[in-house]
Coordinates of C-alpha atoms and ligand atoms in Angstrom, one line a residue:
M710 CA 0.0 -2.2 20.1
K711 CA -1.5 1.3 20.2
R712 CA 1.1 2.8 18.0
G713 CA -1.3 5.6 17.1
L714 CA -1.2 7.0 20.6
V715 CA 2.5 7.6 20.3
L716 CA 1.9 9.3 16.9
M717 CA -0.8 11.4 18.4
A718 CA 1.6 12.8 21.0
L719 CA 4.2 13.5 18.3
L720 CA 1.8 15.2 16.0
S721 CA -0.7 16.9 18.3
V722 CA 1.2 20.2 18.3
V723 CA 1.0 20.4 14.5
T724 CA -2.5 19.2 14.1
A725 CA -3.8 21.6 16.8
I726 CA -3.2 24.5 14.4
P727 CA -5.8 24.7 11.6
G728 CA -4.3 25.1 8.2
T729 CA -0.8 24.0 9.2
A730 CA 1.0 21.9 6.6
R731 CA 0.8 18.3 7.9
A732 CA 2.6 15.1 7.4
D733 CA 0.6 12.5 5.5
N734 CA 3.5 10.2 4.6
P735 CA 3.9 7.2 5.4
I736 CA 0.5 6.6 3.9
V737 CA -0.5 3.8 6.3
Q738 CA -0.3 4.3 10.1
T739 CA -2.4 1.5 11.5
I740 CA 0.2 -1.2 10.8
Y741 CA 3.8 -1.4 9.5
T742 CA 3.8 -2.0 5.8
A743 CA 6.7 -2.8 3.3
D744 CA 7.5 -3.6 -0.3
P745 CA 5.0 -1.5 -2.1
A746 CA 3.6 -2.6 -5.5
P747 CA 1.1 -0.2 -7.0
L748 CA -1.4 -1.1 -9.8
V749 CA -3.6 1.4 -11.6
H750 CA -7.0 -0.1 -12.5
N751 CA -10.3 1.6 -13.4
G752 CA -9.3 5.0 -12.0
R753 CA -7.9 3.8 -8.7
V754 CA -4.5 3.0 -7.4
Y755 CA -4.4 -0.4 -5.8
L756 CA -1.4 -0.8 -3.5
Y757 CA -0.1 -4.3 -2.6
T758 CA 2.2 -4.5 0.4
G759 CA 3.8 -6.8 2.9
H760 CA 3.1 -6.5 6.6
D761 CA 5.9 -6.2 9.1
E762 CA 4.8 -7.6 12.5
D763 CA 4.9 -5.2 15.4
G764 CA 8.2 -5.4 17.3
S765 CA 9.8 -7.6 14.6
T766 CA 13.5 -8.3 14.6
Y767 CA 13.6 -10.1 11.3
F768 CA 11.5 -10.0 8.1
T769 CA 8.8 -11.8 10.0
M770 CA 6.0 -11.5 7.5
K771 CA 2.9 -13.7 7.4
E772 CA 0.5 -11.9 5.1
W773 CA 0.1 -9.4 2.4
R774 CA -2.2 -6.4 2.5
V775 CA -4.2 -4.3 -0.1
W776 CA -5.0 -0.6 0.0
S777 CA -6.6 1.6 -2.6
S778 CA -7.0 5.3 -3.4
A779 CA -8.5 7.5 -6.1
D780 CA -6.5 10.6 -4.9
L781 CA -3.2 9.3 -3.5
V782 CA -3.9 10.8 0.0
N783 CA -7.0 9.0 1.3
W784 CA -6.3 5.3 1.3
T785 CA -8.9 2.6 1.8
D786 CA -7.8 -0.5 3.8
H787 CA -8.9 -3.7 2.2
G788 CA -7.4 -6.0 4.7
S789 CA -5.4 -9.1 4.0
P790 CA -6.7 -11.1 1.0
M791 CA -3.6 -13.3 0.8
S792 CA -1.2 -14.9 3.2
V793 CA 1.5 -17.6 3.5
A794 CA -1.4 -20.0 4.3
T795 CA -2.9 -19.3 0.8
F796 CA 0.0 -21.5 -0.5
N797 CA -0.3 -24.8 1.2
W798 CA 3.2 -25.7 0.0
A799 CA 4.7 -22.6 1.7
S800 CA 5.9 -22.3 5.3
A801 CA 6.9 -18.6 5.8
D802 CA 8.1 -15.3 4.5
A803 CA 5.4 -13.2 2.8
W804 CA 7.9 -11.0 1.1
A805 CA 7.9 -8.6 -1.8
G806 CA 5.6 -9.2 -4.8
Q807 CA 3.7 -7.5 -7.5
T808 CA 0.1 -7.8 -8.9
V809 CA -0.7 -7.4 -12.6
Y810 CA -4.1 -7.5 -14.4
R811 CA -4.7 -9.6 -17.5
N812 CA -7.9 -10.9 -19.1
G813 CA -10.2 -10.1 -16.2
K814 CA -7.9 -11.6 -13.5
F815 CA -5.4 -10.2 -11.1
Y816 CA -2.2 -12.2 -10.7
W817 CA -0.2 -11.6 -7.6
Y818 CA 3.4 -12.9 -7.8
V819 CA 5.1 -13.3 -4.5
P820 CA 8.2 -14.8 -3.0
V821 CA 7.5 -17.3 -0.2
K822 CA 9.4 -20.1 1.5
D823 CA 8.8 -23.6 0.0
R824 CA 8.3 -26.0 2.9
A825 CA 9.7 -29.0 1.1
S826 CA 13.0 -27.6 0.0
G827 CA 13.4 -24.8 2.5
Q828 CA 14.2 -22.5 -0.5
M829 CA 12.5 -19.3 -1.5
A830 CA 10.2 -19.7 -4.4
I831 CA 7.8 -17.6 -6.5
G832 CA 4.1 -18.4 -6.0
V833 CA 1.1 -16.9 -7.9
G834 CA -2.2 -15.8 -6.3
V835 CA -5.2 -15.1 -8.6
S836 CA -8.5 -13.3 -8.1
T837 CA -11.2 -11.7 -10.2
S838 CA -11.1 -8.6 -7.9
P839 CA -8.1 -6.3 -7.2
T840 CA -8.9 -6.7 -3.5
G841 CA -9.2 -10.4 -3.5
P842 CA -9.6 -12.9 -2.0
F843 CA -6.7 -14.5 -3.8
T844 CA -6.3 -18.2 -4.2
D845 CA -3.2 -20.2 -5.2
A846 CA -3.3 -20.2 -9.0
I847 CA -1.3 -23.4 -9.5
G848 CA -0.9 -25.2 -6.2
R849 CA 2.9 -25.2 -6.4
P850 CA 5.7 -22.8 -7.0
L851 CA 5.9 -21.2 -10.5
V852 CA 9.7 -21.1 -10.2
R853 CA 11.9 -22.1 -7.4
N854 CA 15.6 -21.2 -7.3
G855 CA 16.1 -19.7 -3.8
E856 CA 15.7 -16.2 -5.1
I857 CA 13.1 -13.5 -4.4
D858 CA 11.3 -10.3 -5.4
P859 CA 9.2 -11.0 -8.6
T860 CA 8.1 -8.2 -10.9
V861 CA 6.0 -8.8 -13.9
F862 CA 5.8 -6.7 -17.0
I863 CA 3.5 -7.2 -20.0
D864 CA 4.8 -5.7 -23.2
D865 CA 2.8 -4.0 -26.0
D866 CA 2.9 -7.2 -28.0
R867 CA 1.2 -8.9 -24.9
Q868 CA 4.3 -11.0 -24.1
A869 CA 4.7 -11.1 -20.3
Y870 CA 8.0 -11.3 -18.5
L871 CA 8.7 -12.4 -15.0
Y872 CA 11.9 -10.9 -13.5
W873 CA 13.2 -11.7 -10.0
G874 CA 16.4 -12.2 -8.0
N875 CA 18.7 -11.6 -5.1
P876 CA 21.7 -12.0 -5.5
N877 CA 21.3 -12.7 -9.2
L878 CA 18.7 -11.2 -11.7
W879 CA 16.6 -13.6 -13.7
Y880 CA 13.8 -13.4 -16.3
V881 CA 11.5 -15.9 -18.0
R882 CA 8.8 -15.4 -20.6
L883 CA 5.4 -16.1 -19.2
N884 CA 2.7 -17.7 -21.3
A885 CA -0.6 -15.9 -22.0
D886 CA -2.2 -17.8 -19.1
M887 CA 0.2 -16.0 -16.7
I888 CA 0.7 -19.1 -14.6
S889 CA 3.2 -21.0 -16.8
Y890 CA 6.3 -20.1 -18.9
S891 CA 8.1 -20.9 -22.0
G892 CA 11.9 -21.6 -22.2
S893 CA 14.1 -21.7 -19.1
P894 CA 14.8 -19.0 -16.6
T895 CA 17.6 -16.9 -17.9
Q896 CA 20.2 -14.9 -16.0
I897 CA 20.6 -11.2 -16.9
P898 CA 24.3 -10.5 -17.0
L899 CA 25.2 -8.3 -14.0
T900 CA 27.8 -6.1 -15.7
T901 CA 28.9 -2.8 -14.3
A902 CA 27.8 -1.1 -17.5
G903 CA 24.3 -2.5 -16.9
F904 CA 23.9 -2.2 -13.2
G905 CA 26.7 0.1 -11.8
T906 CA 29.9 -0.3 -9.9
R907 CA 29.7 -1.3 -6.2
T908 CA 32.4 0.4 -4.2
G909 CA 33.8 -0.5 -0.8
D910 CA 32.1 -4.0 -0.9
T911 CA 33.0 -6.7 -3.3
S912 CA 30.3 -9.2 -2.3
R913 CA 28.3 -8.6 -5.5
P914 CA 29.5 -7.8 -9.0
T915 CA 27.4 -4.7 -9.4
L916 CA 25.2 -2.4 -7.5
Y917 CA 22.2 -4.6 -8.1
E918 CA 20.9 -6.1 -4.8
E919 CA 17.2 -7.0 -5.1
A920 CA 13.7 -5.6 -5.7
P921 CA 13.5 -5.1 -9.5
W922 CA 10.6 -3.2 -10.8
V923 CA 10.4 -3.4 -14.6
Y924 CA 8.2 -1.2 -16.8
K925 CA 8.1 0.5 -20.2
R926 CA 7.5 4.2 -20.8
N927 CA 7.6 6.0 -24.2
G928 CA 9.4 3.0 -25.8
L929 CA 12.1 2.8 -23.1
Y930 CA 12.4 -0.2 -20.7
Y931 CA 13.2 0.7 -17.1
N932 CA 14.5 -1.6 -14.3
V933 CA 14.3 0.3 -11.0
F934 CA 15.9 -1.7 -8.2
A935 CA 17.4 -1.7 -4.7
A936 CA 21.1 -1.1 -4.9
K937 CA 24.0 -1.9 -2.6
C938 CA 23.6 -3.1 0.9
C939 CA 23.3 -2.2 3.6
S940 CA 21.7 0.4 3.7
E941 CA 20.2 0.2 0.2
F942 CA 19.5 3.0 -2.1
I943 CA 17.2 2.9 -5.2
A944 CA 18.9 3.0 -8.6
Y945 CA 17.8 2.3 -12.2
S946 CA 18.9 1.0 -15.6
T947 CA 17.3 1.3 -19.0
A948 CA 17.2 -0.8 -22.1
P949 CA 15.9 -0.7 -25.6
G950 CA 14.1 -4.1 -25.1
P951 CA 12.6 -6.2 -22.3
T952 CA 15.7 -8.4 -22.1
G953 CA 18.3 -5.7 -22.3
P954 CA 21.0 -4.8 -22.9
W955 CA 20.7 -2.7 -19.7
T956 CA 22.6 0.5 -19.1
Y957 CA 23.0 1.8 -15.6
R958 CA 21.4 5.3 -15.2
G959 CA 22.1 6.3 -11.6
T960 CA 20.3 7.0 -8.4
V961 CA 16.5 7.3 -8.0
M962 CA 16.3 7.7 -4.2
P963 CA 19.4 8.0 -2.0
T964 CA 19.9 6.0 1.2
Q965 CA 17.5 7.7 3.6
G966 CA 14.8 6.9 6.1
S967 CA 16.1 4.5 8.9
S968 CA 15.3 1.3 7.1
F969 CA 18.3 -0.6 5.7
T970 CA 16.2 -1.9 2.8
N971 CA 14.2 0.1 0.4
H972 CA 11.8 -1.2 -2.4
P973 CA 10.5 0.7 -5.5
G974 CA 7.2 0.8 -7.2
V975 CA 6.6 3.2 -10.1
I976 CA 3.3 4.2 -11.8
D977 CA 1.8 6.9 -14.0
F978 CA -1.7 7.9 -12.7
N979 CA -4.0 10.7 -13.8
G980 CA -1.3 12.5 -15.7
G981 CA 1.3 12.4 -12.9
S982 CA 4.2 10.0 -12.1
Y983 CA 4.5 8.5 -8.6
F984 CA 7.3 6.7 -6.8
F985 CA 6.4 4.3 -4.0
Y986 CA 9.0 3.1 -1.5
H987 CA 9.4 2.2 2.2
N988 CA 11.2 3.6 5.2
G989 CA 11.2 3.3 9.0
A990 CA 9.4 6.6 9.6
L991 CA 6.6 5.6 12.0
P992 CA 7.3 5.5 15.7
G993 CA 9.0 2.2 16.5
G994 CA 10.0 2.0 12.8
G995 CA 13.2 0.6 11.5
G996 CA 14.6 -2.1 9.2
F997 CA 12.0 -4.7 10.2
T998 CA 9.2 -2.4 11.0
R999 CA 8.8 -0.4 7.8
S1000 CA 6.2 1.8 6.3
V1001 CA 5.2 2.5 2.7
A1002 CA 5.3 6.1 1.4
V1003 CA 4.8 7.8 -1.9
E1004 CA 6.3 10.9 -3.8
K1005 CA 5.2 12.5 -7.0
F1006 CA 7.9 13.2 -9.6
T1007 CA 8.4 14.4 -13.2
Y1008 CA 10.6 12.6 -15.7
N1009 CA 13.4 14.6 -17.1
A1010 CA 13.5 15.3 -20.8
G1011 CA 14.7 12.1 -22.5
G1012 CA 12.9 10.0 -19.9
T1013 CA 15.6 10.0 -17.2
I1014 CA 14.3 9.8 -13.6
P1015 CA 15.2 12.7 -11.3
T1016 CA 16.6 12.1 -7.8
I1017 CA 13.6 11.7 -5.4
N1018 CA 13.9 12.4 -1.7
M1019 CA 11.7 11.0 1.0
T1020 CA 9.2 13.6 2.5
T1021 CA 6.7 13.6 5.3
T1022 CA 4.1 15.4 3.1
G1023 CA 4.0 12.8 0.3
A1024 CA 2.0 13.2 -2.9
P1025 CA -0.4 16.1 -3.5
Q1026 CA -4.1 15.1 -3.6
V1027 CA -5.7 14.3 -6.9
G1028 CA -9.1 15.9 -6.9
T1029 CA -11.4 16.2 -3.9
L1030 CA -13.3 13.7 -1.8
D1031 CA -17.1 13.6 -2.1
P1032 CA -18.7 13.5 1.4
Y1033 CA -22.2 13.0 -0.1
V1034 CA -21.6 9.4 -1.2
R1035 CA -20.9 6.6 1.3
Q1036 CA -17.3 6.6 2.3
E1037 CA -15.6 3.8 4.3
A1038 CA -14.4 4.6 7.8
E1039 CA -11.2 2.8 6.9
T1040 CA -10.5 5.4 4.1
I1041 CA -7.9 7.4 6.0
A1042 CA -5.3 10.1 5.2
W1043 CA -3.9 10.0 8.7
E1044 CA -5.0 8.6 12.0
S1045 CA -4.0 8.4 15.6
G1046 CA -4.8 5.5 17.9
V1047 CA -7.1 3.4 15.9
E1048 CA -6.7 0.1 14.1
T1049 CA -8.8 -1.8 11.5
E1050 CA -10.4 -5.2 11.3
P1051 CA -12.6 -7.2 9.0
A1052 CA -16.3 -6.1 9.5
G1053 CA -19.0 -8.6 10.0
E1054 CA -21.1 -6.7 7.4
G1055 CA -18.2 -7.0 4.9
G1056 CA -15.2 -5.0 4.1
M1057 CA -13.3 -3.5 7.0
N1058 CA -14.1 -1.3 10.0
V1059 CA -12.2 1.1 12.2
G1060 CA -11.9 -0.2 15.7
W1061 CA -10.0 -0.1 19.0
I1062 CA -11.1 3.5 19.3
E1063 CA -10.3 5.2 22.6
N1064 CA -11.0 8.6 24.0
G1065 CA -9.0 11.2 22.0
D1066 CA -8.2 9.0 19.0
Y1067 CA -8.9 10.4 15.5
T1068 CA -9.1 9.6 11.8
K1069 CA -8.6 12.3 9.1
V1070 CA -9.7 12.4 5.5
K1071 CA -8.1 15.0 3.3
G1072 CA -9.6 17.5 0.8
V1073 CA -13.3 16.9 1.5
D1074 CA -15.5 19.1 -0.8
F1075 CA -18.7 20.1 1.1
G1076 CA -19.7 22.5 -1.7
S1077 CA -22.6 24.7 -0.6
G1078 CA -22.9 23.0 2.8
A1079 CA -23.8 19.8 4.6
T1080 CA -26.9 19.6 6.8
S1081 CA -26.6 16.2 8.4
F1082 CA -24.1 13.3 8.9
S1083 CA -24.9 9.6 9.1
T1084 CA -22.5 6.8 10.2
R1085 CA -22.6 3.1 10.8
V1086 CA -21.4 2.2 14.3
A1087 CA -21.3 -0.6 16.8
S1088 CA -20.3 -0.8 20.4
A1089 CA -20.2 -3.6 23.0
T1090 CA -19.7 -1.0 25.7
S1091 CA -21.6 2.3 26.1
G1092 CA -20.4 4.0 22.9
G1093 CA -19.2 7.6 22.9
R1094 CA -19.2 10.6 20.5
I1095 CA -17.8 11.4 17.1
E1096 CA -16.9 15.1 16.8
L1097 CA -16.7 16.4 13.2
R1098 CA -14.0 19.0 13.0
L1099 CA -12.5 20.9 10.1
D1100 CA -8.8 21.3 9.3
G1101 CA -7.4 20.1 12.6
V1102 CA -8.2 17.7 15.4
N1103 CA -9.1 20.7 17.5
G1104 CA -10.5 22.7 14.5
T1105 CA -14.0 24.1 14.0
Q1106 CA -16.6 21.6 15.2
V1107 CA -19.4 21.3 12.7
G1108 CA -21.3 18.5 14.3
T1109 CA -21.3 15.8 17.0
C1110 CA -22.9 12.4 16.7
T1111 CA -23.6 10.3 19.8
V1112 CA -22.9 6.6 19.5
P1113 CA -25.0 4.3 21.7
G1114 CA -24.1 0.9 23.0
T1115 CA -25.4 -1.6 20.4
G1116 CA -24.8 -4.8 22.3
G1117 CA -21.8 -6.0 20.3
W1118 CA -18.7 -4.9 18.4
Q1119 CA -20.3 -6.2 15.2
T1120 CA -23.9 -5.3 16.0
W1121 CA -24.3 -2.3 13.7
T1122 CA -26.7 0.6 13.7
T1123 CA -26.8 3.9 11.8
V1124 CA -26.9 7.2 13.7
T1125 CA -27.5 10.6 12.2
C1126 CA -26.8 14.1 13.6
P1127 CA -27.2 17.7 12.3
V1128 CA -24.2 19.5 10.7
N1129 CA -23.7 23.3 10.6
G1130 CA -20.9 25.3 8.9
A1131 CA -19.4 22.7 6.7
T1132 CA -19.0 24.4 3.4
G1133 CA -16.2 24.4 0.8
T1134 CA -13.2 22.1 0.9
H1135 CA -11.6 21.1 4.1
D1136 CA -9.6 18.3 5.8
L1137 CA -12.2 16.5 7.9
Y1138 CA -11.3 15.1 11.3
F1139 CA -13.4 12.5 13.1
R1140 CA -12.4 13.0 16.8
Y1141 CA -13.6 10.1 19.0
T1142 CA -14.5 10.9 22.6
G1143 CA -16.0 9.0 25.5
G1144 CA -15.1 7.1 28.6
S1145 CA -12.3 4.7 29.1
G1146 CA -11.4 1.6 27.1
N1147 CA -12.6 0.8 23.7
L1148 CA -15.6 3.0 22.8
F1149 CA -17.1 1.8 19.4
N1150 CA -16.4 0.7 15.9
V1151 CA -17.2 2.7 12.7
N1152 CA -17.9 1.0 9.3
W1153 CA -18.9 3.9 7.0
W1154 CA -20.1 7.5 6.9
Q1155 CA -22.0 9.9 4.6
F1156 CA -23.1 13.6 4.7
T1157 CA -26.3 14.9 3.2
G1158 CA -27.6 18.3 2.1
G1159 CA -25.2 19.3 -0.6
T1160 CA -23.1 18.2 -3.6
G1161 CA -19.4 18.2 -3.8
G1162 CA -16.2 16.2 -4.5
N1163 CA -15.0 15.0 -7.9
L1164 CA -13.6 11.6 -7.1
P1165 CA -15.5 8.3 -7.4
A1166 CA -16.1 6.6 -4.1
N1167 CA -14.5 3.2 -3.8
D1168 CA -17.0 0.8 -5.4
D1169 CA -15.1 -2.3 -4.3
M1170 CA -15.3 -1.4 -0.7
E1171 CA -17.1 -4.4 0.7
S1172 CA -15.2 -7.2 -1.1
G1173 CA -12.9 -7.8 1.8
T1174 CA -12.4 -10.9 3.8
P1175 CA -14.5 -11.0 6.9
S1176 CA -13.2 -13.4 9.5
A1177 CA -13.9 -14.7 12.9
K1178 CA -11.8 -11.9 14.3
A1179 CA -14.6 -9.5 13.4
T1180 CA -16.7 -10.7 16.3
S1181 CA -14.0 -10.9 18.9
R1182 CA -12.1 -8.3 20.9
Ligands
FUB1093 O1 10.4 -7.6 2.9 C1 11.3 -8.7 2.8 C2 12.4 -8.3 1.8 O2 13.0 -7.1 2.2 C3 11.9 -8.0 0.4 O3 11.6 -9.2 -0.3 C4 13.1 -7.3 -0.1 O4 12.9 -6.6 -1.3 C5 13.4 -6.3 1.1 O5 12.5 -5.2 1.0

């Protein structure tokens, strides 16, 4: 579905005016995403999400996806390194999980339907890279009790805890290997003092519904969760220890955003605090076609969480993007009309580009000025042009690169063109033009001639999962 074309129509008025404040939330526009689980690792935020299928009328979810960013506005698409098929005992429902890092490995805990019992169970994927590929760590469910939404927290004493549950809330102590546990799963008492009073609906004992996200900050343990149904809001409780007793603390994010579920993920990164959630904000969006978004927030004195509202601007950028190092084409702040796919050369590429589509990267520091632009492109048709524009899709044009036909969608060549007038820091728009139909694919780009930007480029960019899809259309 060319969802981006609809978006382009909606946003063209705003983007046509250079310097106009612009929506950059939700943070992914190429597909519908849900159930955010951020992880800070080596100066980047890795974001693990589910994938709502286009036009879905249920939680029809077959795979999980990974994104990453060093600045919280330009997000690199790492594709899908784990799916229902990763777990040969599972049949469906790639629902809400979380990835944690321990001893050189990334463990991705996910709820998925156990084929044999028909019950929801918790599986564990494992990888040595934050972007995968992930394999089934144990070849069977870690726990199976029909409940969902795992979150894993590792305390300062290195004891790890797995929490999960809907309609109940459970925890179990994980062993140091992260793929087995000690003792039995224990139910956390759902008292109104701990998890709030549900009004107008007696189906559950408290406000707790699902989606726990447990972490510790300044000695206080937090459980941020989806409350009430439906529609959900995000609430939280705190405790003096990892197993409670929990005290209900109130609302984090009110019911907003045209999705009847919401799902929290909370991190500290680069001195700021960030709240990830989902809504139905993209065109065609709703309860089963959700999109992940992010807001920056500041804890109140004493560590309480302020009320956070959904915005279309999202988090401010951390630092600036360096155009003089190789950047992936699938590193995007906002786009219109394009999609991504695994690239035959590794990683992902931008594809399904048609006349008038664009991708934007935000806060690009050209410093004293770029003199040329190189980009890796492929085209099974006759190519087209990439217009380099500043601060708007119709903003100042600082260069144009002609893309030739290369004989295949994955037959790559590098083209270079001169650049004039790109100095200082700007949002950079790649405006794609040409004839009709699909024009070309783009794998990466890089400017030369100056120095600028203070963020590291993504050094894990080509560890994606190329597949047969890369060579087809
Ligand atoms: O995405 C499927 C389910 O919807 C998740 O597991 C829940 O948290 C809710 O967001």
